[in-house]
Amino acid sequence: MFDPNSAKSIISYAKELKGYTLREKCGESIENHGYKGKGNFGQLVEKFYFGYEPNSKAEADFVEVGMELKSSPLKALKNGEIRSKERLVLNIINYLEVHKEEFDHSSFWKKNAHLLLIFYLHDKEKDLLDYLIKLVDDWKYPNRDLLIIKRDWETINQKIKDGKAHELSEGDTFYLGACTKGSTAEKSLRHQPFNEVKAKQRAYSLKQGYVNHIIANIAQEEQAVYGKILTQETIFEHLPSIEEIVISKFAPFYGKTSIEIEKHFNLELNRTAKSYFANLTKAILGIGLNKKIEEFEKADIQVKTIRLKENNLPKEDISFPNFKYEEIVELDWEESEFKHILEQKFFFVFYQFENNILTLKKVKFWNMPYSDIEEAKKVWHRTVETIEKGKIVSEITDKGIRKTYFPKKTENRISHVRPHARDKDDCYDLPVKDQLTNATEYTKHCFWLNASYVKDEIYMK
DNA sequence: GCATGATCATGC
DNA sequence: GCATGATCATGC
């Protein structure tokens, strides 16, 4: 077994799980565990492997050594690599108490300073007793990450102090998020200290990108694919935020053309390549062109380069990944891909056409305000409804162009649905055939962010 | 000049 | 072969 007074002993006992399933390691007693619902892989590990009853106490699970046990699912990519399937959910944020706390003595830090992580390969075809446990190790935050996590924690706390707990969103922060937890119904609403309005129950969480970073570290993968924005000097002289550092790197180039920026860095980029603007961004950030931006990956930040017309309107709407008709109707809004995207943080790089030449105007970190996410939700609901009813095509013109009932740009301030495919025969299957055309598949579509919204709410503000 | 539907190009 | 960012075509 293990010595509960020794972190080392607990960790090495935990590591014996690696390469096995719970069914293989826990003996017969686990066969009739009687747990239902999700989240119970962790409970099973606690009860049947470590032999203590699952609890929700304020201290860490292994109280003598201050270590918290967390189990989390992995997914396999098509190329065989593994990634975190989701964010890692930590303790619930007690709005009524945390505003009195300092980080170093906070409920978050008391419980989660030292994690013992068990990653298993999720497989919806399998019983959870048969999930393969792939990675087991402990985790302490490196200093450079901890500075960002502290700042994230402060950001969340400040919003609670400002009476805005009901406006919290995961995109507010970088590595440590405030994710919704529990049912979304009325009963999961909680009181907050400085506002009558009730707020959704939320928990601290590590962003999916950050969990991927932990996984890569545990798996001892080569870190050479990442380039850091925060170098030794930038973190130890004083404590600027990621925002401040990034903006200070871009500001000297405001008003410069893309070609001037390219020359400044002695680059000879292929100006017609798709990666052209992404490469300029990396050059400005001081990151190798063949590397990923480590801090952005860890914070799940989406970089969007926008080309504005002379009237400040983006030349194009912004597309998101295509949705599959059969999948989108199966999930609730809360679990939807679209909500997940809108909750992330974005980094916008705005260039503007001036006599057909692109000039860097400004950069901006942004995440969608809670009230706008609620407004975009209507577009998602209307889309799902359209698919479920099989009422997609509204009319076919003489020229054979199919008009649809999908939410249009004119119907919502924020978002609309449009085709995004190689051609109209590039389709996904429909769960319900289209009433007008009897089609069982339809051209791939995706959600788009309206160009007018990007102008009014992101660029001009 | 914009909204909407359709399609292209690149890179992995 | 596909995802993603970018662009085109038509009609009002």
Tab-separated table of N, CA, C and O in Angstrom, chain A residues 153-206:
chain	number	residue	atom	x	y	z
A	153	TRP	N	-6.469	34.407	-10.440
A	153	TRP	CA	-7.276	34.274	-9.207
A	153	TRP	C	-7.734	35.659	-8.739
A	153	TRP	O	-8.888	35.835	-8.343
A	154	GLU	N	-6.831	36.632	-8.818
A	154	GLU	CA	-7.174	38.005	-8.425
A	154	GLU	C	-8.262	38.575	-9.346
A	154	GLU	O	-9.150	39.287	-8.890
A	155	THR	N	-8.152	38.296	-10.636
A	155	THR	CA	-9.147	38.792	-11.600
A	155	THR	C	-10.537	38.270	-11.246
A	155	THR	O	-11.519	39.015	-11.259
A	156	ILE	N	-10.591	36.976	-10.923
A	156	ILE	CA	-11.878	36.365	-10.554
A	156	ILE	C	-12.394	37.017	-9.265
A	156	ILE	O	-13.563	37.397	-9.158
A	157	ASN	N	-11.502	37.177	-8.298
A	157	ASN	CA	-11.904	37.769	-7.022
A	157	ASN	C	-12.381	39.209	-7.184
A	157	ASN	O	-13.342	39.634	-6.559
A	158	GLN	N	-11.700	39.951	-8.055
A	158	GLN	CA	-12.078	41.347	-8.258
A	158	GLN	C	-13.493	41.441	-8.826
A	158	GLN	O	-14.262	42.320	-8.439
A	159	LYS	N	-13.811	40.529	-9.715
A	159	LYS	CA	-15.139	40.559	-10.318
A	159	LYS	C	-16.206	40.283	-9.245
A	159	LYS	O	-17.275	40.879	-9.263
A	160	ILE	N	-15.892	39.385	-8.329
A	160	ILE	CA	-16.825	39.104	-7.233
A	160	ILE	C	-16.950	40.339	-6.345
A	160	ILE	O	-18.051	40.737	-5.962
A	161	LYS	N	-15.808	40.991	-6.050
A	161	LYS	CA	-15.835	42.202	-5.217
A	161	LYS	C	-16.611	43.331	-5.885
A	161	LYS	O	-17.172	44.189	-5.215
A	162	ASP	N	-16.604	43.334	-7.219
A	162	ASP	CA	-17.333	44.365	-7.959
A	162	ASP	C	-18.818	44.031	-8.114
A	162	ASP	O	-19.533	44.719	-8.840
A	163	GLY	N	-19.240	42.941	-7.496
A	163	GLY	CA	-20.647	42.551	-7.623
A	163	GLY	C	-20.992	42.003	-8.988
A	163	GLY	O	-22.116	42.110	-9.460
A	164	LYS	N	-19.993	41.407	-9.650
A	164	LYS	CA	-20.224	40.889	-11.003
A	164	LYS	C	-19.983	39.385	-11.107
A	164	LYS	O	-19.548	38.892	-12.156
A	165	ALA	N	-20.250	38.655	-10.051
A	165	ALA	CA	-20.053	37.205	-10.096
A	165	ALA	C	-20.909	36.571	-11.195
A	165	ALA	O	-20.518	35.583	-11.810
A	166	HIS	N	-22.067	37.175	-11.451
A	166	HIS	CA	-22.962	36.628	-12.481
A	166	HIS	C	-22.435	36.876	-13.889
A	166	HIS	O	-22.953	36.319	-14.845
A	167	GLU	N	-21.406	37.727	-14.001
A	167	GLU	CA	-20.822	37.972	-15.329
A	167	GLU	C	-19.497	37.257	-15.528
A	167	GLU	O	-18.812	37.479	-16.517
A	168	LEU	N	-19.113	36.409	-14.587
A	168	LEU	CA	-17.849	35.675	-14.751
A	168	LEU	C	-17.897	34.811	-16.005
A	168	LEU	O	-18.948	34.318	-16.399
A	169	SER	N	-16.738	34.662	-16.630
A	169	SER	CA	-16.638	33.811	-17.816
A	169	SER	C	-15.234	33.230	-17.863
A	169	SER	O	-14.277	33.847	-17.384
A	170	GLU	N	-15.111	32.052	-18.437
A	170	GLU	CA	-13.784	31.435	-18.498
A	170	GLU	C	-12.784	32.284	-19.263
A	170	GLU	O	-11.593	32.259	-18.999
A	171	GLY	N	-13.283	33.029	-20.237
A	171	GLY	CA	-12.386	33.832	-21.065
A	171	GLY	C	-11.806	35.050	-20.353
A	171	GLY	O	-10.954	35.740	-20.893
A	172	ASP	N	-12.253	35.305	-19.131
A	172	ASP	CA	-11.732	36.455	-18.376
A	172	ASP	C	-10.260	36.287	-18.025
A	172	ASP	O	-9.576	37.258	-17.747
A	173	THR	N	-9.816	35.039	-17.966
A	173	THR	CA	-8.498	34.751	-17.390
A	173	THR	C	-7.657	33.883	-18.327
A	173	THR	O	-8.147	33.458	-19.378
A	174	PHE	N	-6.419	33.622	-17.919
A	174	PHE	CA	-5.484	32.922	-18.803
A	174	PHE	C	-5.368	31.417	-18.520
A	174	PHE	O	-5.772	30.615	-19.339
A	175	TYR	N	-4.800	31.048	-17.388
A	175	TYR	CA	-4.604	29.613	-17.117
A	175	TYR	C	-5.660	29.056	-16.162
A	175	TYR	O	-6.107	27.932	-16.304
A	176	LEU	N	-5.999	29.867	-15.149
A	176	LEU	CA	-7.004	29.453	-14.163
A	176	LEU	C	-8.336	30.070	-14.544
A	176	LEU	O	-8.447	31.288	-14.621
A	177	GLY	N	-9.336	29.242	-14.789
A	177	GLY	CA	-10.629	29.766	-15.219
A	177	GLY	C	-11.679	29.616	-14.146
A	177	GLY	O	-11.463	28.964	-13.124
A	178	ALA	N	-12.827	30.233	-14.376
A	178	ALA	CA	-13.996	30.048	-13.517
A	178	ALA	C	-15.049	29.385	-14.394
A	178	ALA	O	-15.762	30.048	-15.131
A	179	CYS	N	-15.122	28.050	-14.320
A	179	CYS	CA	-16.044	27.340	-15.219
A	179	CYS	C	-17.337	27.013	-14.483
A	179	CYS	O	-17.338	26.863	-13.261
A	180	THR	N	-18.421	26.905	-15.214
A	180	THR	CA	-19.690	26.558	-14.589
A	180	THR	C	-19.622	25.125	-14.095
A	180	THR	O	-18.966	24.272	-14.691
A	181	LYS	N	-20.304	24.896	-12.997
A	181	LYS	CA	-20.304	23.547	-12.420
A	181	LYS	C	-21.689	23.265	-11.868
A	181	LYS	O	-22.284	24.097	-11.207
A	182	GLY	N	-22.173	22.073	-12.108
A	182	GLY	CA	-23.506	21.718	-11.645
A	182	GLY	C	-24.527	22.042	-12.699
A	182	GLY	O	-24.188	22.523	-13.780
A	183	SER	N	-25.769	21.784	-12.386
A	183	SER	CA	-26.815	21.983	-13.382
A	183	SER	C	-26.942	23.474	-13.677
A	183	SER	O	-26.554	24.318	-12.888
A	184	THR	N	-27.485	23.764	-14.829
A	184	THR	CA	-27.601	25.157	-15.232
A	184	THR	C	-28.945	25.722	-14.808
A	184	THR	O	-29.209	26.892	-14.978
A	185	ALA	N	-29.757	24.871	-14.254
A	185	ALA	CA	-31.101	25.295	-13.878
A	185	ALA	C	-31.047	26.283	-12.718
A	185	ALA	O	-30.004	26.508	-12.111
A	186	GLU	N	-32.205	26.821	-12.429
A	186	GLU	CA	-32.382	27.810	-11.355
A	186	GLU	C	-31.702	27.361	-10.050
A	186	GLU	O	-31.106	28.156	-9.344
A	187	LYS	N	-31.764	26.077	-9.766
A	187	LYS	CA	-31.279	25.619	-8.460
A	187	LYS	C	-29.755	25.691	-8.309
A	187	LYS	O	-29.251	25.593	-7.192
A	188	SER	N	-29.033	25.866	-9.401
A	188	SER	CA	-27.585	25.993	-9.255
A	188	SER	C	-27.168	27.460	-9.111
A	188	SER	O	-25.995	27.782	-9.062
A	189	LEU	N	-28.135	28.362	-9.031
A	189	LEU	CA	-27.793	29.768	-8.831
A	189	LEU	C	-27.425	30.009	-7.365
A	189	LEU	O	-28.004	29.413	-6.467
A	190	ARG	N	-26.434	30.860	-7.174
A	190	ARG	CA	-25.919	31.113	-5.827
A	190	ARG	C	-25.957	32.609	-5.507
A	190	ARG	O	-25.843	33.445	-6.402
A	191	HIS	N	-26.046	32.908	-4.227
A	191	HIS	CA	-25.951	34.305	-3.804
A	191	HIS	C	-24.526	34.800	-3.988
A	191	HIS	O	-23.579	34.028	-3.876
A	192	GLN	N	-24.385	36.103	-4.259
A	192	GLN	CA	-23.063	36.721	-4.267
A	192	GLN	C	-23.100	37.884	-3.274
A	192	GLN	O	-24.164	38.440	-2.999
A	193	PRO	N	-21.938	38.251	-2.733
A	193	PRO	CA	-21.931	39.189	-1.606
A	193	PRO	C	-22.295	40.637	-1.937
A	193	PRO	O	-22.818	41.337	-1.081
A	194	PHE	N	-22.017	41.112	-3.138
A	194	PHE	CA	-22.179	42.544	-3.387
A	194	PHE	C	-23.193	42.866	-4.473
A	194	PHE	O	-23.113	43.906	-5.134
A	195	ASN	N	-24.119	41.932	-4.683
A	195	ASN	CA	-25.164	42.178	-5.676
A	195	ASN	C	-26.331	41.237	-5.387
A	195	ASN	O	-26.132	40.096	-4.977
A	196	GLU	N	-27.529	41.761	-5.561
A	196	GLU	CA	-28.729	40.957	-5.353
A	196	GLU	C	-28.863	39.848	-6.391
A	196	GLU	O	-29.441	38.799	-6.138
A	197	VAL	N	-28.350	40.123	-7.592
A	197	VAL	CA	-28.495	39.174	-8.693
A	197	VAL	C	-27.772	37.879	-8.351
A	197	VAL	O	-26.622	37.901	-7.916
A	198	LYS	N	-28.445	36.772	-8.528
A	198	LYS	CA	-27.790	35.488	-8.258
A	198	LYS	C	-26.857	35.122	-9.406
A	198	LYS	O	-27.086	35.497	-10.557
A	199	ALA	N	-25.822	34.358	-9.076
A	199	ALA	CA	-24.824	33.969	-10.080
A	199	ALA	C	-24.780	32.456	-10.204
A	199	ALA	O	-25.042	31.731	-9.238
A	200	LYS	N	-24.423	31.980	-11.386
A	200	LYS	CA	-24.250	30.533	-11.579
A	200	LYS	C	-23.139	30.022	-10.683
A	200	LYS	O	-22.118	30.695	-10.506
A	201	GLN	N	-23.345	28.833	-10.177
A	201	GLN	CA	-22.264	28.204	-9.427
A	201	GLN	C	-21.091	27.955	-10.369
A	201	GLN	O	-21.269	27.479	-11.489
A	202	ARG	N	-19.897	28.306	-9.925
A	202	ARG	CA	-18.698	28.068	-10.725
A	202	ARG	C	-17.597	27.451	-9.885
A	202	ARG	O	-17.602	27.588	-8.657
A	203	ALA	N	-16.654	26.806	-10.565
A	203	ALA	CA	-15.499	26.218	-9.892
A	203	ALA	C	-14.235	26.760	-10.545
A	203	ALA	O	-14.247	27.169	-11.715
A	204	TYR	N	-13.143	26.778	-9.791
A	204	TYR	CA	-11.853	27.074	-10.412
A	204	TYR	C	-11.524	25.905	-11.336
A	204	TYR	O	-11.835	24.750	-11.043
A	205	SER	N	-10.881	26.214	-12.452
A	205	SER	CA	-10.497	25.133	-13.358
A	205	SER	C	-9.207	25.499	-14.063
A	205	SER	O	-8.889	26.684	-14.207
A	206	LEU	N	-8.474	24.478	-14.452
A	206	LEU	CA	-7.299	24.715	-15.293
A	206	LEU	C	-7.754	24.572	-16.733
A	206	LEU	O	-8.394	23.587	-17.098
